[in-house]
PDB file of C-alpha atoms in Angstrom:
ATOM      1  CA  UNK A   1     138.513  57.719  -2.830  1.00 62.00           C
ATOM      2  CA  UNK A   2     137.564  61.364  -1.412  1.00 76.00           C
ATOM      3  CA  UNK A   3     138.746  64.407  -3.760  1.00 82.00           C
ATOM      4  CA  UNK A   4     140.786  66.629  -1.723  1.00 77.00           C
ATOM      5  CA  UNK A   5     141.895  70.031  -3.421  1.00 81.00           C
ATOM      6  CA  UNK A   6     142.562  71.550  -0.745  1.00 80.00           C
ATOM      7  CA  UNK A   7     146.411  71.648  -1.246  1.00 81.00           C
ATOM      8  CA  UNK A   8     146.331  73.600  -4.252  1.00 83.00           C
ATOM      9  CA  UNK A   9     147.223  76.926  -2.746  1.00 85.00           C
ATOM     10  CA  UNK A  10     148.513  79.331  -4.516  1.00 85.00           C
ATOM     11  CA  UNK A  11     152.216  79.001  -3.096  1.00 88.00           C
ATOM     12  CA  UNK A  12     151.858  75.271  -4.308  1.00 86.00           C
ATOM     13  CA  UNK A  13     150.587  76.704  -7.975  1.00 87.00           C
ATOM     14  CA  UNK A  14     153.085  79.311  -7.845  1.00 88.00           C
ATOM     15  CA  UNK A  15     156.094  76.594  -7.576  1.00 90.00           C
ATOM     16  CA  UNK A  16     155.091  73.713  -9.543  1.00 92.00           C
ATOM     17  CA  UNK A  17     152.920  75.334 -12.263  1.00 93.00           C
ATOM     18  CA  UNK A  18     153.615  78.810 -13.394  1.00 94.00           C
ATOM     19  CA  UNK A  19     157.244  77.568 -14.884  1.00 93.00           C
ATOM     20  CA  UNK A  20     155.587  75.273 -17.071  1.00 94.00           C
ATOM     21  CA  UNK A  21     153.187  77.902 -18.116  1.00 95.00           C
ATOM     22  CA  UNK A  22     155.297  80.513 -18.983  1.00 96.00           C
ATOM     23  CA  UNK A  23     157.185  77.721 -20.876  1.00 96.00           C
ATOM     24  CA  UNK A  24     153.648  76.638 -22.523  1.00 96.00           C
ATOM     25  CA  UNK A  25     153.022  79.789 -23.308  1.00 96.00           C
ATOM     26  CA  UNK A  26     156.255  80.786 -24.878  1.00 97.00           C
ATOM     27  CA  UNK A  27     156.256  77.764 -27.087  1.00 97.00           C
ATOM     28  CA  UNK A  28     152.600  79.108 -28.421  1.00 97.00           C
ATOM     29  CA  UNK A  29     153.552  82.548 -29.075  1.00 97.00           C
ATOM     30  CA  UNK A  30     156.952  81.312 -30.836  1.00 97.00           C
ATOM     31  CA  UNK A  31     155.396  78.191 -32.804  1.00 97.00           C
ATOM     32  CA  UNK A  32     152.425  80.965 -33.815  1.00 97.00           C
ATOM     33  CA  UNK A  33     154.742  83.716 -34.912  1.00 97.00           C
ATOM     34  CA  UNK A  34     157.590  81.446 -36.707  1.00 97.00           C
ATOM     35  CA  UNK A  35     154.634  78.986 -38.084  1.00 96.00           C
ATOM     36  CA  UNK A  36     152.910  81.729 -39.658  1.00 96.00           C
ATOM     37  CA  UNK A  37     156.014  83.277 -41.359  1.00 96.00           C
ATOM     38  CA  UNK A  38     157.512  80.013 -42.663  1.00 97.00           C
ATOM     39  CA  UNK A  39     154.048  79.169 -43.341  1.00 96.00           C
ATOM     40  CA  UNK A  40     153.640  82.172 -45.456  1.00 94.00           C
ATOM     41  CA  UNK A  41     156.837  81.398 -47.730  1.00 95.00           C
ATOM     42  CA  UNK A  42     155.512  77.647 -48.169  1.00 96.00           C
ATOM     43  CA  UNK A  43     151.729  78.813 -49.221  1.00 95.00           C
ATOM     44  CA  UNK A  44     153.970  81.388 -51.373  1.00 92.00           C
ATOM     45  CA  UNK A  45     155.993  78.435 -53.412  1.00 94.00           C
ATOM     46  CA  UNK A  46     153.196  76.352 -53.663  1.00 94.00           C
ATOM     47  CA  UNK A  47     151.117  79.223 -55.695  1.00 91.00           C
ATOM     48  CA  UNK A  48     154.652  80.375 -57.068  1.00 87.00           C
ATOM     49  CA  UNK A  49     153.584  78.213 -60.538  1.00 85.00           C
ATOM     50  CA  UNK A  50     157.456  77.030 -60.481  1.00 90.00           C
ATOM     51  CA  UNK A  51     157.627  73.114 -60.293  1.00 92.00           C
ATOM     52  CA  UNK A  52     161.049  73.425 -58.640  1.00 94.00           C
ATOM     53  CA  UNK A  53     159.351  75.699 -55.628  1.00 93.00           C
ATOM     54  CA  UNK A  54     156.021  73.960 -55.130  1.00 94.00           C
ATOM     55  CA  UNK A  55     156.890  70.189 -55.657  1.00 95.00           C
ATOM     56  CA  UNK A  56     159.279  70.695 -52.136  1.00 96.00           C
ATOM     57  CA  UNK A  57     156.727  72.894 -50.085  1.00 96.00           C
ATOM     58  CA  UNK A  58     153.878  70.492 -51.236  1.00 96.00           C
ATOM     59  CA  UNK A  59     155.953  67.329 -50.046  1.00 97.00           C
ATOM     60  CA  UNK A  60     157.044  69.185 -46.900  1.00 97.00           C
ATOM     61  CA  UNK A  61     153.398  70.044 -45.800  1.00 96.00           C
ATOM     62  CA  UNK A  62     151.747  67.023 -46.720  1.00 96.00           C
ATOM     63  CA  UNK A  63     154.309  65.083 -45.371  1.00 95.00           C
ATOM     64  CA  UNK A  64     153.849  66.735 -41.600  1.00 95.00           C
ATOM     65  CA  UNK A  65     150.351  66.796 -42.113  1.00 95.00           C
ATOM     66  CA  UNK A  66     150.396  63.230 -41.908  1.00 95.00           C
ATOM     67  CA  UNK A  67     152.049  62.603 -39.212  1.00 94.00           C
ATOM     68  CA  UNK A  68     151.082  62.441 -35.447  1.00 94.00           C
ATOM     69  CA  UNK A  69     152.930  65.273 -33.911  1.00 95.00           C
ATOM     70  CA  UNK A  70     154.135  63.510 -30.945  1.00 94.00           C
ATOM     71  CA  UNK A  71     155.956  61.433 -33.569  1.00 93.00           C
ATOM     72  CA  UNK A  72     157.759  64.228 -34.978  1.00 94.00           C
ATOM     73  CA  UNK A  73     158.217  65.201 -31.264  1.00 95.00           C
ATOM     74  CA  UNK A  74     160.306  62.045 -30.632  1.00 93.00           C
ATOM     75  CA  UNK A  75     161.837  62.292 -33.520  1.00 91.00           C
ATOM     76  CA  UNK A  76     163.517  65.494 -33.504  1.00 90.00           C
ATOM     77  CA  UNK A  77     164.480  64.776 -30.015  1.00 92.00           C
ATOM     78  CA  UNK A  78     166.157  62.012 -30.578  1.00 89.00           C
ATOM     79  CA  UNK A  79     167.661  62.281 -34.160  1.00 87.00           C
ATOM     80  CA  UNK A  80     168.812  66.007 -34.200  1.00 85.00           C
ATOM     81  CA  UNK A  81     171.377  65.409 -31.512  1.00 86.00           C
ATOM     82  CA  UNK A  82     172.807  62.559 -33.275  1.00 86.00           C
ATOM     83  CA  UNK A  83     173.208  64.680 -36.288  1.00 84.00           C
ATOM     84  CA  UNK A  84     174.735  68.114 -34.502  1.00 83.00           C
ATOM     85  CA  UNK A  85     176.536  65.753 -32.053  1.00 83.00           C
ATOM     86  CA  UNK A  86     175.269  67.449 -28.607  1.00 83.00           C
ATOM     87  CA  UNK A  87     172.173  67.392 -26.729  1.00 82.00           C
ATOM     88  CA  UNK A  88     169.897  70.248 -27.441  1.00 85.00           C
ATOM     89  CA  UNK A  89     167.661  70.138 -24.708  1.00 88.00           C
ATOM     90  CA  UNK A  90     163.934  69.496 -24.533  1.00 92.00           C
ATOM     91  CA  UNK A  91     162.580  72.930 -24.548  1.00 93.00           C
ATOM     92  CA  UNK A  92     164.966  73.830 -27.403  1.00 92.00           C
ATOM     93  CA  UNK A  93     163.771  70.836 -29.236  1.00 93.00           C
ATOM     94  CA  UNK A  94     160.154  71.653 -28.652  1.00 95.00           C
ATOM     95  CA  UNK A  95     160.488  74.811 -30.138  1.00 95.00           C
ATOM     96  CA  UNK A  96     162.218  74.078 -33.337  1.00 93.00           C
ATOM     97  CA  UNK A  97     159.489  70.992 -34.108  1.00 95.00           C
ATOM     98  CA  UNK A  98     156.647  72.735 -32.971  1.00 97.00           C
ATOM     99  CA  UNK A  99     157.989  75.578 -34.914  1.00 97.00           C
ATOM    100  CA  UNK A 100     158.295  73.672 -38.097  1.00 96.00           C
ATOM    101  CA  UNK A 101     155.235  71.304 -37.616  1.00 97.00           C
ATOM    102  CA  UNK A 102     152.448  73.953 -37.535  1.00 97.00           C
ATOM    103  CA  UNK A 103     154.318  75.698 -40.197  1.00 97.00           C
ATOM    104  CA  UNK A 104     152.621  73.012 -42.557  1.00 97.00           C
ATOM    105  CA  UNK A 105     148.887  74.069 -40.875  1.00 97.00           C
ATOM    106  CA  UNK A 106     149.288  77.839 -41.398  1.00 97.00           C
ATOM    107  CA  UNK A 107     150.481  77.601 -44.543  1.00 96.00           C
ATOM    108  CA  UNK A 108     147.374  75.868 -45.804  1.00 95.00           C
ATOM    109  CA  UNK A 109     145.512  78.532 -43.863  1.00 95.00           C
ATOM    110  CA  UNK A 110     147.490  80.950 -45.508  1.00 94.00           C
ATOM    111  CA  UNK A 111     147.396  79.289 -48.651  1.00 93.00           C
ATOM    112  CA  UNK A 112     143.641  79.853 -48.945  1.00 92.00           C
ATOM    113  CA  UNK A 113     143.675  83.352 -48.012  1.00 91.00           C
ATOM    114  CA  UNK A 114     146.281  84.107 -50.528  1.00 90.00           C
ATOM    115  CA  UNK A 115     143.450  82.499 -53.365  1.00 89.00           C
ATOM    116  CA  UNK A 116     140.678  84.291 -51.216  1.00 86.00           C
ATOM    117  CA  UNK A 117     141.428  87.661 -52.571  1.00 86.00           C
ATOM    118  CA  UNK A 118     140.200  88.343 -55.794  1.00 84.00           C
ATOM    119  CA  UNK A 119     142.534  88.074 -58.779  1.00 81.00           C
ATOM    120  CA  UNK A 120     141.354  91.081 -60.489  1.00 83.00           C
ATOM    121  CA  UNK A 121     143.168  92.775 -57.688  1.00 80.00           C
ATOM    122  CA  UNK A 122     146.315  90.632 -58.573  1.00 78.00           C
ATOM    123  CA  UNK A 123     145.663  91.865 -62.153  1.00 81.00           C
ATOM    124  CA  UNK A 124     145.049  95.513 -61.174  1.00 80.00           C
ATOM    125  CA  UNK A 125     148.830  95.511 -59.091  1.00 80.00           C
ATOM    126  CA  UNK A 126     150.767  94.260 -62.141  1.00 80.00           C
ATOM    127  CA  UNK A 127     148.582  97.130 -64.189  1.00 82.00           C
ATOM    128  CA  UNK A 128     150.088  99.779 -62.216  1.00 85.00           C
ATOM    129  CA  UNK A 129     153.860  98.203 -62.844  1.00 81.00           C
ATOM    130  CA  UNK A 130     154.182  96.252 -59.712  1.00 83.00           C
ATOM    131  CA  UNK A 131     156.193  92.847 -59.702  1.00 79.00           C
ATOM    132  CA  UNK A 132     155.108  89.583 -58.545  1.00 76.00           C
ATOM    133  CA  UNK A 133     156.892  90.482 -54.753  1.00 81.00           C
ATOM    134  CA  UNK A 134     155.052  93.752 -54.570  1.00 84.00           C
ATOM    135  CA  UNK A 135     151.955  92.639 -55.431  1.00 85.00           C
ATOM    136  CA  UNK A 136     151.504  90.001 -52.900  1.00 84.00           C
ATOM    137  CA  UNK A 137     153.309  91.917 -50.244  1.00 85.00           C
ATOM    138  CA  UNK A 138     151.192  95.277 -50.697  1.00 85.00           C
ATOM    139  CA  UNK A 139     147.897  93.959 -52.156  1.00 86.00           C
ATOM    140  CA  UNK A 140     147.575  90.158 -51.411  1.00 88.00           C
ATOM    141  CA  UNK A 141     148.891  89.229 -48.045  1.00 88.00           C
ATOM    142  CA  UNK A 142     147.151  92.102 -45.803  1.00 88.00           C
ATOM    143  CA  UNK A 143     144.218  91.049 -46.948  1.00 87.00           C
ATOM    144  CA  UNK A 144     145.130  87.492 -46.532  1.00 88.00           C
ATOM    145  CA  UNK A 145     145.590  87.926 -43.390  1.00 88.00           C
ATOM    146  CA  UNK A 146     142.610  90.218 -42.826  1.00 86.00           C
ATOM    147  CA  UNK A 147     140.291  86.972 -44.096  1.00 84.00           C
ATOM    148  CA  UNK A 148     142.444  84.365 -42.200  1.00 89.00           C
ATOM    149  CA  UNK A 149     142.658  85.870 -38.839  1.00 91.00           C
ATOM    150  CA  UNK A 150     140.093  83.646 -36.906  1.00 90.00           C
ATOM    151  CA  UNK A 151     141.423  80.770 -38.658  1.00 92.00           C
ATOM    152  CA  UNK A 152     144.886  81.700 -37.847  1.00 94.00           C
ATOM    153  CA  UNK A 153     143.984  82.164 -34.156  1.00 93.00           C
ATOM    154  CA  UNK A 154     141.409  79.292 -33.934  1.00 94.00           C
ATOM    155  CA  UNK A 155     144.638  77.520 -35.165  1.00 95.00           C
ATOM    156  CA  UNK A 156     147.008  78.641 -32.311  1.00 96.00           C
ATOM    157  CA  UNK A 157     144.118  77.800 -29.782  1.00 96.00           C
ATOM    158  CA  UNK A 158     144.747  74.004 -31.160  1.00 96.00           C
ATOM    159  CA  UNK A 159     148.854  74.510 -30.825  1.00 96.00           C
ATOM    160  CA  UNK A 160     148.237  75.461 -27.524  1.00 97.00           C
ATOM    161  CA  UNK A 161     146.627  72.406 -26.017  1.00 95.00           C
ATOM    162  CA  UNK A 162     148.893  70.178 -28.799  1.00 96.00           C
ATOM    163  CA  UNK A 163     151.927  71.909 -26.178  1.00 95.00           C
ATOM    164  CA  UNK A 164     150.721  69.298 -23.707  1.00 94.00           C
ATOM    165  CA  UNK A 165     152.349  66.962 -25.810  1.00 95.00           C
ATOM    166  CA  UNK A 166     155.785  67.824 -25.120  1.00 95.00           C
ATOM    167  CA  UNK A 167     155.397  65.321 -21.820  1.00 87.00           C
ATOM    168  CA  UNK A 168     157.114  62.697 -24.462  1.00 89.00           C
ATOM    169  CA  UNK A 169     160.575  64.326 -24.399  1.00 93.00           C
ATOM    170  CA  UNK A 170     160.365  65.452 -20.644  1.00 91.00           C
ATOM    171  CA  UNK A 171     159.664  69.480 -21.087  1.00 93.00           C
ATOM    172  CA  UNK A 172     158.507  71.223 -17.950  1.00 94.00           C
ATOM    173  CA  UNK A 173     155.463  72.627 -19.804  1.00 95.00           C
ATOM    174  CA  UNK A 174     151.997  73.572 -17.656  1.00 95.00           C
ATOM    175  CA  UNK A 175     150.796  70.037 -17.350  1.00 94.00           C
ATOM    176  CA  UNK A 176     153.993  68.892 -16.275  1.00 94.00           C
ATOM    177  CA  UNK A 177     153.938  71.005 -13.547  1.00 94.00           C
ATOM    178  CA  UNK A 178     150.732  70.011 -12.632  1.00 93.00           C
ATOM    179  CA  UNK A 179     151.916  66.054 -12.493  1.00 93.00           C
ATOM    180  CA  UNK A 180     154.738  67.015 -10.508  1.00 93.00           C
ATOM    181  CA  UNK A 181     152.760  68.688  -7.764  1.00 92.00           C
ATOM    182  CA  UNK A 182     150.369  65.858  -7.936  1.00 91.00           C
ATOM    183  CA  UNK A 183     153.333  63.421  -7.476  1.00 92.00           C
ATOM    184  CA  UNK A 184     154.841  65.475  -4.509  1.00 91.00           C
ATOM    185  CA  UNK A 185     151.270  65.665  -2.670  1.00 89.00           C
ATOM    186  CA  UNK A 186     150.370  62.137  -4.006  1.00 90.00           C
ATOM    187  CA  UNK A 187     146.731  63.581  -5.241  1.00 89.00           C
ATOM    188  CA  UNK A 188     147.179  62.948  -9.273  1.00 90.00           C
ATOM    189  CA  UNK A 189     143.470  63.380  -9.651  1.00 91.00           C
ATOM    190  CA  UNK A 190     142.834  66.357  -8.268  1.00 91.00           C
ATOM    191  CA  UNK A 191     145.755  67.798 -10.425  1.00 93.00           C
ATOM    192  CA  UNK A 192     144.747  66.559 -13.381  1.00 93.00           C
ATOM    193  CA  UNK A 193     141.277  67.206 -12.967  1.00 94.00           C
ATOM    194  CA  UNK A 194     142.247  71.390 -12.408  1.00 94.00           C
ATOM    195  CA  UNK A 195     144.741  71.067 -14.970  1.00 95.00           C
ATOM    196  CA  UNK A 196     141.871  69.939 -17.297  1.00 95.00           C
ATOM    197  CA  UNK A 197     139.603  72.942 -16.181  1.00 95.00           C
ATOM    198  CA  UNK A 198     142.464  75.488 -16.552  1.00 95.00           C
ATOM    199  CA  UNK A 199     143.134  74.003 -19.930  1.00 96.00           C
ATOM    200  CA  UNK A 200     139.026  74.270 -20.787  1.00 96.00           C
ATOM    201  CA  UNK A 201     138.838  77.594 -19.623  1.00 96.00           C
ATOM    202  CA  UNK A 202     141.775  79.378 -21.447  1.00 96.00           C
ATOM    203  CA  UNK A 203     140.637  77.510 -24.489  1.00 96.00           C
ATOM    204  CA  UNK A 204     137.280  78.344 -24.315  1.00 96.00           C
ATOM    205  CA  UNK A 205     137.657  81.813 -23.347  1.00 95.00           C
ATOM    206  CA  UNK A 206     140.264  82.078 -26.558  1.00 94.00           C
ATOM    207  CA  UNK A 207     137.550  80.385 -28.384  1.00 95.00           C
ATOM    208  CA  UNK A 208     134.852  83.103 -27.539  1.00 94.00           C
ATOM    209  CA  UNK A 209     137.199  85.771 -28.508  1.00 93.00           C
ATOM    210  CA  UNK A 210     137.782  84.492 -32.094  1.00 92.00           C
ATOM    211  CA  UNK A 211     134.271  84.246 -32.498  1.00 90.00           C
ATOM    212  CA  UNK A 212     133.588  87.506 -31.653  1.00 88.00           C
ATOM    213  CA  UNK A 213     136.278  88.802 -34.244  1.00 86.00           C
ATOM    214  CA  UNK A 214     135.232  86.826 -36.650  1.00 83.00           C
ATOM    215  CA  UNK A 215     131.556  88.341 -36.347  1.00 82.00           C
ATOM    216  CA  UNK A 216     133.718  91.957 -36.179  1.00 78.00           C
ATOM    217  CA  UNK A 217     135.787  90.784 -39.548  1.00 73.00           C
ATOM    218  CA  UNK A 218     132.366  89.783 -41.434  1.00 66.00           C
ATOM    219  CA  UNK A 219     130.877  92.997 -40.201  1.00 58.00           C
ATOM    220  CA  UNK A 220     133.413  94.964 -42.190  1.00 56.00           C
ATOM    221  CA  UNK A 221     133.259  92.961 -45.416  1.00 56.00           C
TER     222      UNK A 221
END
């Protein structure tokens, strides 16, 4: 069989795939931002010291941790709308499990940038009368997330190429439009194959931009 790319203009690129990369792209950025805050207020019970706080975020972020996230895909897909009794949609359901599934992997990011930060500085907030809130929002979390930064975006790189997943449940993410187009022009390879490179490249590029911040981050220290 003879590759032929030669259909992939930019009209044809332009109708079948920048939908499902806005749509990848918005269920990054959303995932990344809601991740890291829910994130932050699991890593936050689980160093709380209160039984009744950490036992819950522990068993919530081991338990997603151990499961394969097209799993919990399917599942929330299929088990939410039973429970709220309509149909929420694919994209909607993508967001909300992707949302709460990478909440688990943040918060252990976060969790060891919260212990990161030396405790004399923990000590030397409560010596100048701050509370347990103040102290980790004005001392402990900016530098948190100072240390965890390349982590936190090395991280998102990952949730990015995990969006391909959402093919289970039928969202029109990036690499569905690229199976669409390759359906319509019956070349599947040739899509696939400069899906893969577009994937490679964003990544990769991403990939060499964390590294340089991290270099950046340890310069500063």
């Amino acid at each position: 069989m003879q590759l032929d790319f030669s259909f992939l203009s930019g009209e044809v690129l332009a109708t079948y795939v920048t939908k499902g990369f806005l749509f990848s792209l918005q269920l990054t950025l959303v995932a990344m931002v809601g991740g890291i805050v829910l994130g932050t207020l699991l890593a936050l019970m689980r160093l709380s010291g209160k039984p009744w706080l950490a036992g819950p975020a522990a068993a919530y972020v081991n338990t997603m941790r151990s499961i394969p996230l097209v799993m919990v895909i399917l599942w929330f897909f299929l088990l939410i709308p039973l429970m709220i009794g309509r149909p929420m949609g694919a994209e909607v359901s993508a967001l909300i499990t992707f949302t709460l599934f990478e909440a688990a992997y943040y918060s252990e990011i976060m969790r060891a940038g919260i212990q990161s930060v030396p405790r004399g500085q923990v000590f030397a907030g409560y010596a100048m009368g701050m509370s347990y809130r103040q102290t980790m929002q004005l001392v402990v979390l900016p530098q948190a997330f100072r240390n965890m930064i390349p982590v936190l975006l090395t991280q998102t790189i990952i949730l990015f190429q995990d969006t391909s997943l959402v093919y289970a449940i039928g969202a029109y993410d990036m690499l569905k439009g690229f199976e669409i187009a390759g359906k319509n022009f019956n070349r599947p390879v040739e899509t696939y194959i400069v899906a893969a490179l577009i994937y490679f490249v964003i990544c990769f590029s991403l990939s060499m931009l964390v590294k340089h911040l991290q270099k950046k981050i340890a310069i500063i220290r």
